[in-house]
PDB file of C-alpha atoms in Angstrom:
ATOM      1  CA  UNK A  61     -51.552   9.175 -70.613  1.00  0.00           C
ATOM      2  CA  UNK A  62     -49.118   7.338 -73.166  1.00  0.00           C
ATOM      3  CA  UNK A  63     -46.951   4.513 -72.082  1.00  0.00           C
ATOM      4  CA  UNK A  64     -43.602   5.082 -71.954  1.00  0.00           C
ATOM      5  CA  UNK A  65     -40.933   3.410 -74.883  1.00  0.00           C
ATOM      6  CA  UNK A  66     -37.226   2.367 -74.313  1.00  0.00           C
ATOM      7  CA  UNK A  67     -36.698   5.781 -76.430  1.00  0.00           C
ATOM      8  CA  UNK A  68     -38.535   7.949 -73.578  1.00  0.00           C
ATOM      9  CA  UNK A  69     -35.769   6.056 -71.040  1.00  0.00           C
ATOM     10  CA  UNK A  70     -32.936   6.681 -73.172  1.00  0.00           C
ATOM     11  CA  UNK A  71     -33.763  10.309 -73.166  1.00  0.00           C
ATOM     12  CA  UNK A  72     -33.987  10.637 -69.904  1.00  0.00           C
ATOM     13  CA  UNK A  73     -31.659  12.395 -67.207  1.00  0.00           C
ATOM     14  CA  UNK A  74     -30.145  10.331 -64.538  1.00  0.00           C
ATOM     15  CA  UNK A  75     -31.342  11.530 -61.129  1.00  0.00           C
ATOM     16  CA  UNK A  76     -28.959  13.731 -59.715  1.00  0.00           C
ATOM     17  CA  UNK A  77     -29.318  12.756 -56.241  1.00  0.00           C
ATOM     18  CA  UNK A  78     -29.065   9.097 -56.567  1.00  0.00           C
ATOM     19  CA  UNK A  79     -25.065   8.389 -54.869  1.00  0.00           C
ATOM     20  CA  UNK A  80     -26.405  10.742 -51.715  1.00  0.00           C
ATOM     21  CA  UNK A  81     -30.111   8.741 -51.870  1.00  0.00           C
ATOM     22  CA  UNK A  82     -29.226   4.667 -52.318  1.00  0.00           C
ATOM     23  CA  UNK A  83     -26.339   3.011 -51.050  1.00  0.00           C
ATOM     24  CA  UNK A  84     -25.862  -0.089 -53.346  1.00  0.00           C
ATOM     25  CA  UNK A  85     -25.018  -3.368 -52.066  1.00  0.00           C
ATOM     26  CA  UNK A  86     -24.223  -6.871 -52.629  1.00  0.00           C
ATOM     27  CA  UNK A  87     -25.884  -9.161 -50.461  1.00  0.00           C
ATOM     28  CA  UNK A  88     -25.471 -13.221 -51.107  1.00  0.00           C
ATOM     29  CA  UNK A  89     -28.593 -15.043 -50.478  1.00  0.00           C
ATOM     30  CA  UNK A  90     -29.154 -19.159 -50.205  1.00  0.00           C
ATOM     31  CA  UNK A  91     -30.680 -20.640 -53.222  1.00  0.00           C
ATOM     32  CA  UNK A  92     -33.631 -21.711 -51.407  1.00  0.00           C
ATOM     33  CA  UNK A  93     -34.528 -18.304 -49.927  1.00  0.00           C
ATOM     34  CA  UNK A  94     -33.587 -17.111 -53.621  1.00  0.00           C
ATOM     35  CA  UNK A  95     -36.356 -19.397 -55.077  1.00  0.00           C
ATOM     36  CA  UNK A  96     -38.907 -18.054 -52.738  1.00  0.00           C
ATOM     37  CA  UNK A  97     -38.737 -14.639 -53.569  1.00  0.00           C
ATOM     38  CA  UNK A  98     -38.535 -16.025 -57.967  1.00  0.00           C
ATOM     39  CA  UNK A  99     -41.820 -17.598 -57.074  1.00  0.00           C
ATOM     40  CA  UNK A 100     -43.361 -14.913 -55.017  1.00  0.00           C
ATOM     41  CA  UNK A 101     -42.193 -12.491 -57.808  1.00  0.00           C
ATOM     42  CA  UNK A 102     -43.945 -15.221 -60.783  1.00  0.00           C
ATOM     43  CA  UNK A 103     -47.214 -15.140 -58.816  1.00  0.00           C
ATOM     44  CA  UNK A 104     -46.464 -10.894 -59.144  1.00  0.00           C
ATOM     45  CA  UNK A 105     -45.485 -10.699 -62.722  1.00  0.00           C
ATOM     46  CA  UNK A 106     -41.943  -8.757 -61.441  1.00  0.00           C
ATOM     47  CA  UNK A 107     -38.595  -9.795 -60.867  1.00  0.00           C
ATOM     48  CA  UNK A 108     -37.146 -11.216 -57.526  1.00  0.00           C
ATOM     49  CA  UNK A 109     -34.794  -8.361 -57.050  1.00  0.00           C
ATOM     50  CA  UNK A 110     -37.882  -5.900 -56.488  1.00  0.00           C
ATOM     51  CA  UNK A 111     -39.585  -8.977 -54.331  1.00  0.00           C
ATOM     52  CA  UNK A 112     -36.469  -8.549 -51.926  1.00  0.00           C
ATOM     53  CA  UNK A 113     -36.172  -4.712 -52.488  1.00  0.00           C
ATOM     54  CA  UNK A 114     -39.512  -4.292 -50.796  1.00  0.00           C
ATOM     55  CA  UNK A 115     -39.132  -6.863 -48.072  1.00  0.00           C
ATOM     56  CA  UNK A 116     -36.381  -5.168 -47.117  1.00  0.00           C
ATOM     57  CA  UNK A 117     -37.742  -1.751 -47.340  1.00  0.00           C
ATOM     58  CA  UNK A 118     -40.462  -3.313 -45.643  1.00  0.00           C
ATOM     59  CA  UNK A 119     -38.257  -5.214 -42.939  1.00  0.00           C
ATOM     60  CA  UNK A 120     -35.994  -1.697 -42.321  1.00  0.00           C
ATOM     61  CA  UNK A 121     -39.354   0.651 -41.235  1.00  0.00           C
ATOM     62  CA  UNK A 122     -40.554  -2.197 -38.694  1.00  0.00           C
ATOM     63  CA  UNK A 123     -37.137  -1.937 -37.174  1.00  0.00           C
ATOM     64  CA  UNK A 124     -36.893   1.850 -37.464  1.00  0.00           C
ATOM     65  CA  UNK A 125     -40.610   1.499 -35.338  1.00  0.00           C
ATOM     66  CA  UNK A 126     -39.269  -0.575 -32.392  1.00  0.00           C
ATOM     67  CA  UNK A 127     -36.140   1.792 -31.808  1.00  0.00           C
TER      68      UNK A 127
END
């Protein structure tokens, strides 16, 4: 299998379903717990953003568990 190029990306089609699928949101965060998740993310080779995006994924499913 090929890797994908910024070409393949530009050609492709936005999912449809993505307004009734994520709710986007701005969330302010410390600069201290910001630098956690940079240096967890370093150690990953990805950005912070996805470092926080699966903590919270991770964060919402224990809750859903203990409803």
């Amino acid at each position: 299998m090929r890797e994908l190029t910024a070409e393949d990306f530009k050609k492709a089609i936005p999912n449809p379903f993505y307004d009734k699928l994520i709710k986007e949101v701005m969330v302010p965060v410390r600069r201290e717990d910001y630098a956690v998740f940079e240096e967890v993310a370093k150690m990953n080779g990805e950005t912070p953003e996805l470092v926080m995006k699966r903590c919270l994924r991770t964060s919402a499913k224990r809750l859903k568990e203990t409803e």
